[in-house]
CSV table of C-alpha atoms in Angstrom, one decimal:
chain,number,residue,atom,x,y,z
A,125,MET,CA,-1.4,27.8,-14.2
A,126,GLN,CA,-0.7,28.1,-10.5
A,127,GLN,CA,-0.2,24.7,-8.8
A,128,ILE,CA,-2.8,24.4,-6.0
A,129,PRO,CA,-2.1,22.0,-3.1
A,130,ALA,CA,-3.8,18.6,-3.7
A,131,VAL,CA,-5.9,18.9,-0.5
A,132,ARG,CA,-7.4,22.1,-1.8
A,133,ARG,CA,-8.0,20.6,-5.3
A,134,ARG,CA,-9.9,17.7,-3.7
A,135,LYS,CA,-12.0,20.0,-1.6
A,136,LEU,CA,-12.8,22.3,-4.5
A,137,GLY,CA,-13.7,19.3,-6.7
A,138,ALA,CA,-16.0,17.7,-4.1
A,139,GLU,CA,-17.9,21.0,-3.6
A,140,LEU,CA,-18.3,21.5,-7.4
A,141,ARG,CA,-19.6,18.0,-7.7
A,142,ARG,CA,-22.0,18.6,-4.9
A,143,GLN,CA,-23.3,21.8,-6.6
A,144,ARG,CA,-23.7,20.0,-9.9
A,145,ASP,CA,-25.7,17.3,-8.1
A,146,LEU,CA,-27.9,20.0,-6.5
A,147,ALA,CA,-28.5,21.5,-9.9
A,148,GLY,CA,-29.6,18.0,-11.2
A,149,MET,CA,-27.0,17.8,-14.0
A,150,THR,CA,-24.6,15.1,-15.2
A,151,SER,CA,-21.0,15.9,-15.7
A,152,GLY,CA,-21.6,15.6,-19.5
A,153,GLU,CA,-24.4,18.2,-19.4
A,154,ALA,CA,-22.2,20.6,-17.4
A,155,ALA,CA,-19.3,20.1,-19.8
A,156,HIS,CA,-21.6,20.7,-22.8
A,157,ARG,CA,-22.9,24.0,-21.4
A,158,ALA,CA,-19.4,25.1,-20.6
A,159,GLY,CA,-18.1,24.1,-24.0
A,160,TRP,CA,-15.6,21.7,-22.6
A,161,HIS,CA,-14.9,18.0,-22.9
A,162,GLN,CA,-16.5,15.9,-20.2
A,163,SER,CA,-13.1,14.7,-19.0
A,164,LYS,CA,-12.2,18.2,-17.9
A,165,VAL,CA,-15.2,18.3,-15.5
A,166,SER,CA,-14.3,14.9,-14.2
A,167,ARG,CA,-10.7,15.8,-13.6
A,168,ILE,CA,-11.6,18.9,-11.7
A,169,GLU,CA,-14.2,17.1,-9.6
A,170,THR,CA,-11.7,14.4,-8.6
A,171,GLY,CA,-9.0,16.9,-7.9
A,172,ARG,CA,-6.7,15.4,-10.6
A,173,SER,CA,-6.5,18.8,-12.3
A,174,SER,CA,-6.4,22.3,-11.1
A,175,ALA,CA,-9.3,24.6,-12.0
A,176,ARG,CA,-8.7,28.2,-12.8
A,177,PRO,CA,-10.9,30.7,-10.9
A,178,GLU,CA,-12.6,31.6,-14.2
A,179,ASP,CA,-13.4,27.9,-14.7
A,180,VAL,CA,-15.0,27.7,-11.3
A,181,ALA,CA,-17.0,30.9,-11.9
A,182,CYS,CA,-18.2,29.4,-15.2
A,183,LEU,CA,-19.4,26.2,-13.5
A,184,LEU,CA,-21.1,28.0,-10.7
A,185,ASP,CA,-23.0,30.2,-13.2
A,186,ILE,CA,-24.1,27.0,-15.0
A,187,TYR,CA,-25.3,25.5,-11.7
A,188,GLY,CA,-27.1,28.7,-10.7
A,189,VAL,CA,-25.0,29.4,-7.6
A,190,ARG,CA,-25.4,33.0,-6.4
A,191,ASP,CA,-24.2,32.7,-2.9
A,192,ARG,CA,-21.3,35.3,-2.8
A,193,GLU,CA,-19.6,33.7,0.2
A,194,LEU,CA,-19.6,30.3,-1.4
A,195,ARG,CA,-18.3,31.7,-4.7
A,196,ASP,CA,-15.5,33.6,-2.9
A,197,LEU,CA,-14.6,30.4,-1.0
A,198,LEU,CA,-14.3,28.3,-4.1
A,199,ALA,CA,-12.4,31.1,-6.0
A,200,THR,CA,-9.9,31.0,-3.1
A,201,LEU,CA,-9.6,27.3,-3.3
A,202,ALA,CA,-8.8,27.7,-7.0
A,203,GLY,CA,-6.0,30.1,-6.2
A,204,LYS,CA,-7.6,33.5,-6.9
A,205,GLY,CA,-5.2,36.3,-5.9
A,206,HIS,CA,-2.3,33.9,-5.3
A,207,GLN,CA,1.1,34.2,-7.0
A,208,ARG,CA,3.7,31.6,-7.8
A,209,GLY,CA,5.5,30.8,-4.5
A,210,TRP,CA,9.2,31.2,-3.9
A,211,TRP,CA,9.5,27.5,-3.0
A,212,HIS,CA,8.9,26.5,-6.7
A,213,ASP,CA,12.5,27.6,-7.3
A,214,PHE,CA,13.5,24.5,-5.2
A,215,ARG,CA,11.3,22.0,-6.9
A,216,ASP,CA,14.3,19.9,-7.9
A,217,VAL,CA,15.0,19.1,-4.3
A,218,LEU,CA,11.5,19.5,-2.7
A,219,PRO,CA,8.9,16.8,-3.2
A,220,ALA,CA,5.4,17.9,-4.2
A,221,GLU,CA,4.0,17.2,-0.8
A,222,TYR,CA,6.5,19.5,0.9
A,223,ARG,CA,5.7,22.3,-1.6
A,224,ASP,CA,2.0,21.8,-0.8
A,225,PHE,CA,2.9,22.1,2.9
A,226,ILE,CA,4.8,25.3,2.4
A,227,SER,CA,2.0,26.7,0.3
A,228,LEU,CA,-0.5,26.1,3.1
A,229,GLU,CA,1.8,27.4,5.7
A,230,THR,CA,2.4,30.6,3.7
A,231,GLY,CA,-1.3,31.3,3.3
A,232,ALA,CA,-2.3,30.4,6.8
A,233,CYS,CA,-3.1,33.0,9.6
A,234,ARG,CA,-2.6,30.5,12.4
A,235,ALA,CA,-0.8,27.2,13.0
A,236,ARG,CA,-1.3,24.9,15.9
A,237,THR,CA,1.4,22.2,16.1
A,238,VAL,CA,2.1,19.3,18.4
A,239,GLU,CA,5.7,18.1,18.2
A,240,ASN,CA,7.0,15.1,20.1
A,241,SER,CA,10.4,14.6,18.4
A,242,VAL,CA,12.0,17.7,16.9
A,243,VAL,CA,11.8,21.5,17.1
A,244,PRO,CA,9.2,22.9,14.7
A,245,GLY,CA,10.8,24.0,11.4
A,246,LEU,CA,9.6,27.6,11.9
A,247,LEU,CA,11.7,27.8,15.1
A,248,GLN,CA,14.9,25.9,14.1
A,249,THR,CA,18.3,27.5,13.9
A,250,PRO,CA,20.4,26.9,10.8
A,251,ALA,CA,22.8,24.7,12.7
A,252,TYR,CA,20.0,22.6,14.1
A,253,ALA,CA,18.2,22.3,10.8
A,254,ARG,CA,21.5,21.2,9.1
A,255,ALA,CA,22.3,18.6,11.8
A,256,LEU,CA,18.7,17.2,11.7
A,257,THR,CA,18.7,17.1,7.9
A,258,ARG,CA,22.0,15.2,7.8
A,259,SER,CA,20.8,12.7,10.4
A,260,VAL,CA,17.4,12.1,8.8
A,261,LEU,CA,18.5,12.1,5.2
A,262,PRO,CA,22.1,10.8,5.2
A,263,GLU,CA,21.9,10.0,1.5
A,264,LEU,CA,21.8,13.7,0.4
A,265,ASP,CA,24.9,15.4,-0.9
A,266,ALA,CA,26.1,18.8,0.5
A,267,ARG,CA,24.2,20.8,-2.2
A,268,GLU,CA,20.9,19.2,-1.4
A,269,VAL,CA,21.4,19.6,2.4
A,270,ASP,CA,22.2,23.3,1.8
A,271,ALA,CA,19.1,23.8,-0.3
A,272,LEU,CA,16.8,22.1,2.3
A,273,VAL,CA,18.3,24.3,5.1
A,274,GLU,CA,17.8,27.4,3.0
A,275,VAL,CA,14.2,26.4,2.4
A,276,ARG,CA,13.7,25.9,6.2
A,277,MET,CA,15.1,29.3,6.9
A,278,ALA,CA,13.0,31.0,4.2
A,279,ARG,CA,9.9,29.4,5.6
A,280,GLN,CA,10.4,31.4,8.8
A,281,ALA,CA,9.6,34.7,7.0
A,282,VAL,CA,5.9,34.0,7.8
A,283,LEU,CA,6.7,34.9,11.4
A,284,GLU,CA,7.7,38.4,10.3
A,285,GLN,CA,5.2,39.1,7.5
A,286,ASP,CA,2.4,41.6,7.9
A,287,PRO,CA,0.3,40.2,9.6
A,288,PRO,CA,2.6,37.5,10.9
A,289,LEU,CA,1.5,33.9,11.3
A,290,GLU,CA,0.2,33.1,14.7
A,291,LEU,CA,2.1,30.0,16.0
A,292,HIS,CA,1.0,28.0,19.0
A,293,ALA,CA,3.4,25.1,19.5
A,294,LEU,CA,3.1,22.2,22.1
A,295,LEU,CA,6.5,20.6,22.5
A,296,ASP,CA,7.1,17.3,24.3
A,297,GLU,CA,9.9,17.5,26.7
A,298,ALA,CA,11.8,15.0,24.5
A,299,VAL,CA,12.1,17.7,21.9
A,300,LEU,CA,14.1,19.8,24.3
A,301,ARG,CA,16.4,17.1,25.6
A,302,ARG,CA,17.3,15.4,22.3
A,303,LEU,CA,20.8,16.5,21.5
A,304,VAL,CA,20.5,17.1,17.8
A,305,GLY,CA,23.9,18.2,16.5
A,306,GLY,CA,25.5,18.0,20.0
A,307,GLU,CA,25.4,20.2,23.1
A,308,GLU,CA,26.6,23.5,21.4
A,309,VAL,CA,24.0,23.3,18.6
A,310,MET,CA,21.2,22.3,21.0
A,311,GLY,CA,22.2,25.0,23.5
A,312,ALA,CA,21.8,27.6,20.8
A,313,GLN,CA,18.5,26.1,19.7
A,314,LEU,CA,17.1,26.2,23.2
A,315,ARG,CA,18.1,29.9,23.5
A,316,ARG,CA,16.3,30.5,20.2
A,317,LEU,CA,13.1,28.8,21.6
A,318,ALA,CA,13.3,31.0,24.7
A,319,GLU,CA,13.6,34.1,22.6
A,320,ALA,CA,10.7,33.0,20.4
A,321,ALA,CA,8.5,32.2,23.4
A,322,ALA,CA,8.7,35.9,24.4
A,323,LEU,CA,7.2,37.1,21.1
A,324,PRO,CA,3.5,38.1,21.1
A,325,ARG,CA,2.4,36.0,18.1
A,326,ILE,CA,4.2,32.9,19.2
A,327,ARG,CA,3.0,30.7,22.1
A,328,LEU,CA,5.1,27.8,23.3
A,329,GLN,CA,4.0,25.2,25.8
A,330,VAL,CA,5.9,22.3,27.1
A,331,LEU,CA,4.4,18.9,27.7
A,332,PRO,CA,6.8,17.6,30.5
A,333,PHE,CA,7.4,13.9,31.0
A,334,ALA,CA,5.6,14.3,34.3
A,335,ALA,CA,2.4,14.8,32.4
A,336,GLY,CA,2.4,11.1,31.7
A,337,GLY,CA,0.8,9.5,28.6
A,338,HIS,CA,-1.3,11.8,26.3
A,339,ILE,CA,-2.6,11.8,22.8
A,340,GLY,CA,0.4,13.8,21.5
A,341,VAL,CA,2.8,10.8,22.0
A,342,THR,CA,1.0,9.0,19.2
A,343,GLY,CA,2.3,11.4,16.6
A,344,SER,CA,3.0,15.0,15.6
A,345,PHE,CA,0.5,17.1,13.7
A,346,VAL,CA,-0.1,20.6,12.5
A,347,ILE,CA,-3.5,22.4,12.2
A,348,PHE,CA,-3.5,25.3,9.7
A,349,SER,CA,-6.2,27.9,9.8
A,350,PHE,CA,-6.9,30.5,7.2
A,351,PRO,CA,-8.2,34.1,7.3
A,352,LEU,CA,-11.9,34.7,7.0
A,353,ILE,CA,-12.7,31.2,5.7
A,354,ALA,CA,-12.8,28.4,8.4
A,355,ASP,CA,-13.7,25.8,5.8
A,356,LEU,CA,-10.2,25.8,4.5
A,357,ASP,CA,-8.6,24.5,7.8
A,358,VAL,CA,-6.5,21.4,7.3
A,359,VAL,CA,-4.5,19.0,9.5
A,360,VAL,CA,-1.1,17.7,8.3
A,361,ILE,CA,0.3,14.5,9.8
A,362,ASP,CA,3.8,13.6,8.9
A,363,HIS,CA,5.0,10.0,8.2
A,364,LEU,CA,8.4,8.7,7.3
A,365,THR,CA,8.0,8.9,3.6
A,366,SER,CA,4.9,11.0,3.1
A,367,SER,CA,2.4,13.4,4.7
A,368,LEU,CA,-1.3,12.9,5.2
A,369,TYR,CA,-3.7,15.9,4.7
A,370,VAL,CA,-6.9,15.7,6.6
A,371,ASP,CA,-9.7,18.2,5.9
A,372,ARG,CA,-13.0,16.5,6.8
A,373,GLN,CA,-14.9,18.6,9.3
A,374,ASP,CA,-15.4,15.7,11.7
A,375,ASP,CA,-11.6,15.0,11.7
A,376,LEU,CA,-10.8,18.7,12.1
A,377,ARG,CA,-13.0,18.9,15.1
A,378,ALA,CA,-11.4,15.8,16.6
A,379,TYR,CA,-7.8,17.2,16.1
A,380,SER,CA,-8.8,20.7,17.4
A,381,ALA,CA,-10.3,19.1,20.5
A,382,ALA,CA,-7.2,16.9,21.0
A,383,PHE,CA,-5.0,20.1,20.8
A,384,ASP,CA,-7.1,21.8,23.4
A,385,ARG,CA,-6.8,18.8,25.7
A,386,LEU,CA,-3.1,18.8,25.3
A,387,CYS,CA,-3.0,22.5,26.2
A,388,SER,CA,-4.6,21.6,29.5
A,389,HIS,CA,-1.9,19.1,30.3
A,390,ALA,CA,1.0,21.4,29.3
A,391,LEU,CA,2.8,23.9,31.4
A,392,THR,CA,1.6,27.5,31.2
A,393,TYR,CA,3.4,29.9,28.9
A,394,ASP,CA,5.5,31.4,31.7
A,395,ASP,CA,6.3,28.1,33.2
A,396,SER,CA,7.2,26.7,29.8
A,397,LEU,CA,9.6,29.6,29.2
A,398,ALA,CA,11.2,28.9,32.6
A,399,PHE,CA,11.4,25.2,31.8
A,400,ILE,CA,13.2,25.8,28.5
A,401,SER,CA,15.6,28.3,30.1
A,402,GLY,CA,16.3,25.9,32.9
A,403,ILE,CA,17.4,23.1,30.5
A,404,SER,CA,19.4,25.7,28.5
A,405,SER,CA,21.3,26.8,31.6
A,406,GLY,CA,22.1,23.3,32.6
A,407,ASN,CA,19.3,22.7,35.2
A,408,GLY,CA,18.4,19.3,33.9
A,409,SER,CA,15.4,18.9,36.2
A,410,GLY,CA,13.6,21.8,34.7
A,411,MET,CA,10.2,22.2,36.3
A,412,GLY,CA,8.4,19.0,37.2
A,413,SER,CA,4.7,20.1,37.3
A,414,GLY,CA,2.6,18.6,34.6
A,415,ASN,CA,-0.5,20.8,34.9
A,416,SER,CA,-1.1,24.5,34.0
């Protein structure tokens, strides 16, 4: 069975539980009608187990759900139409949370990210990714570092797929000035950012130091959006040893509003490109304006 990201399993289970409650059934009654053990319904509703699309369809039939849009949404959450991802070949070096992240990234149509420390993975050069991995995870051996860099580069295929992922990245000035890997590595990385900023599906904006304090300094985050179904949006917040997946509608609205506010504090796209190019060419002052 395809492994569905935990955040989607929880969302699917919560909605199935809600539909069961609306139908006035207990989990035991639902399981009896489906010919299952009660524990299967409980595991699906709590997100502990993945549900196959046919299991979801069976439960929705039992609950009398005829809304085609809702049925399609829940089938998507259960992985309908999805194939085993390439990242599973790296499961010996990738924690489950990272595999979940890649799965979401691969299926998304848009990513809005705020980065206050490092270049987003989708825009990293191999040398930058290697230097960063060695610095952050010094305990890894050469094989493990190579594997993680390979994964980082493979992820970037979403920027060239058809249709490509739409990426809107807000980068704190510190991202551009931190010498990851030294001047040569960072110089090549800045040139890569300048090239990416010119692509139609990629938007980069810089949050200069002159912008002062802003919500972005409290932590980096990514908002993934998915084609056709807005209810699948999810926020990913990275911590040192884990990632937090946020998908409550109130939280999603708060993070979307925060992203929009940060856009208003950032440099315009053209000014951001000039700022990056200025640092790359050795003009350390860049552009000082903090408003678009």
